[in-house]
């Protein structure tokens, strides 16, 4: 196993179409086409070349950005065709030389992010009426096929050569790391024995057999491919309930102020204490009246607090993951006027059918899921002046635990809103309150029915917070909890949190992050993959991998 | 990470109460008491001492044997009290020094077996009316508490000292490896933030708080403990639908013939080809008329084919796991008269309500689950003279894939029976046919409605087999498949199979084996656990563990 801290590249998470190096985004009526055209020499590191539309994190950041912008900036787009501009190649998957040269943590973070991007595509289809068609105009291997699996439909050119494949097991000794195995059997319902064959045939499956096995939806001869894809894209677009006309909003740059110990956005701040390996994440309530109808929200655009604050939180969480591996615990705080948060919640709920409000709510949902899936310990501190109300209370129950100051002289409060009662589901398909009180639907209903704020004693009694120390104990109790956490094995904490955060039902999404990811992480540190003679290490070099064939 | 092949102990999987060294099994009316009294110096290896009722695989083999024998040998037992004979100690969990000295593969196999034992306890409660009460008369840590979690009720003595705990994360830098985290939140529905606290407090939780947090069902003062436990055991026994009277059957020794390349039982044979890393597992149909009513089955006892063949298969699978790590692929065959298998199936189905038939069917189910959870590739070969019918057809669809010879001159056949339609559920709660044809209930119904055997073409067409090569291709196709499999990374195969075998719904059981186990396996090879300064390595020695605190 590699134990040396390798130098992973520094990444910018923000981009925009005018800066894309690997994708072309074009529009034609209700159809957008997102064409992969990876620039070989524009990887995040000069150590590898992105041949054959293989990708690294930089390529995926552009893809995620494009999907996000289509949702917000182009509401009249109803379907997206994902295809390639390379001759006879759709996508060769994640770049092997990038994986080989990356630290274990980087591989894990890379897979997590790419999984989130593919789930965002499925989220857009399921919840925003934006349909996706993978038009596979050439070979489609590994992560390339996993991207196709995230689409609503997969059409493959039937040219006698182009195949879909998951060659990870036979060629690299690892798993398809972006949900491939799960989506093959659970989403596309490929029979498990055929999936077993598919997962071991490096050259993949093409033509009619690919359709018979359900790996793709249709194959078309080269001469017809373009027309049939266009036809199918129109059919998918017709399923959409997005607006026929009208402008979107522009997602401008976030421009955080960055110092060595701080990351400051307009409504989000991260203060880093490297000595203690603790960061404090603070979200601020809206400071003034936010728009209360769709016209006002459209006009405010990306300055609307609900969108702005969660775009900032999303960026902050990703920077934390990639740039701050040593920060093990995040103390979560809020500040400002809870009434302003609740007013925004009312606006979001009252206008839930408006396309932009819908996008904002689903974006908040996805950002909170990103938090659930971030392998750091989160502790909420609920103090006087905080505003854990409605949508912001979700932050508290996304945390591993919460502390609320019980001081009658300086009261703290929690409020619930309809935003806690439905829209912000977790990966397991339940709301955070439903997950918290598993199998106690009545209790959740009673809590949601209370319109008054909960003080510390009520919050403790009703199970909304973990602990409610009084003013004499507060400092010590919080300090000991945070210090204690920092002393534990970071790996055990990651495993514990990954298991405790998702009680209750499992979904394809939790299977991907729970089951598949955990196995992939296991394999990613096995000598058979990353040892000196491991398959990932020796791929593309002379000589074959050498395995320790003992089964575990 | 440890890469040296450590010497793991050789284990005998068969035992019986007269040979137990660590448990006392006593009976009083409808209540059995299973008392843990681990003999310190009787571990499987002399390298560690089993202090404070800590356990190794040998202790768990006795526990599994006791549960199994109560089910078959003592039908009038309706409830089991699990307690300890040690003063002020219930059980300290898996022995740390054993874990430290074990290879990665041994740790994984140990956890898998102990998980299966606990799931067998829950299976006995859910399906055999045998209820379990954990009477915690002293400290109960780690795997000890996980054993309690598998019981229907947990009663803890309230002596000011005895607590339940999962100290793995704070003390050892690993996870509770036997379902603890999953059962805490999913079975007992402990709130996730309280579970987070519980999972980090090495000294555990005791007294009233343990009840309030749902970690235990009741606490009783020392003076009342014995009486209240007896009372609760009677109440649990009253829930049972097991017979009030009547003898059980004796489970005799299996006595396989063992050579270096073969393991031969009466109805099961394993032929090992070490050069190819392939074993051939052959099950034989009954050779003569088997009993067809409960009286006859009772009289035949452990010689009844259905019980005998699957007890042998169970033992064979466990020996394969523990003794033959280098065998990566198992070719599964059957031989004999399918009519005899189907006749036994009819008997099992017609007498499903009889306690012994019920036990046999659930035992077959558990054995097939053991196969699903065995990390080897299974390929079924369906040839002339085979008898993949009813219950034995489950073997074919438990396999990762199947090959059926299509030779009209030497026909092969597959038959289904009611045993394929319900009783033999997988860990995901579905039958193997339901899992195979996920979401196609009609198709499963149509297949089950066919009383005629399926020939190779029909079986291929209907999706019951993966491939049906003709006689010209057969030898090459099978040989290439088996040889190809042997060349792949064993770890990637384990991960791939663990993901493809369990499509569809998730249950607590699949969560334990999929999510929790995968994370534990990951952690079990991280330097923070098993490296020179890792927590598992340094536990009990001078000095504290040293962690690489980067979060992954």
JSON list of C-alpha atoms in Angstrom, two decimals, chain A residues 89 179 297 340 368 423:
[
{"chain": "A", "resi": 89, "resn": "UNK", "atom": "CA", "xyz": [-14.54, 7.19, -28.99]},
{"chain": "A", "resi": 179, "resn": "UNK", "atom": "CA", "xyz": [-21.93, 3.39, -9.38]},
{"chain": "A", "resi": 297, "resn": "UNK", "atom": "CA", "xyz": [-36.49, 35.77, -7.00]},
{"chain": "A", "resi": 340, "resn": "UNK", "atom": "CA", "xyz": [-35.78, 35.97, 8.07]},
{"chain": "A", "resi": 368, "resn": "UNK", "atom": "CA", "xyz": [-27.19, 18.97, 2.40]},
{"chain": "A", "resi": 423, "resn": "UNK", "atom": "CA", "xyz": [-38.54, 18.65, 0.35]}
]
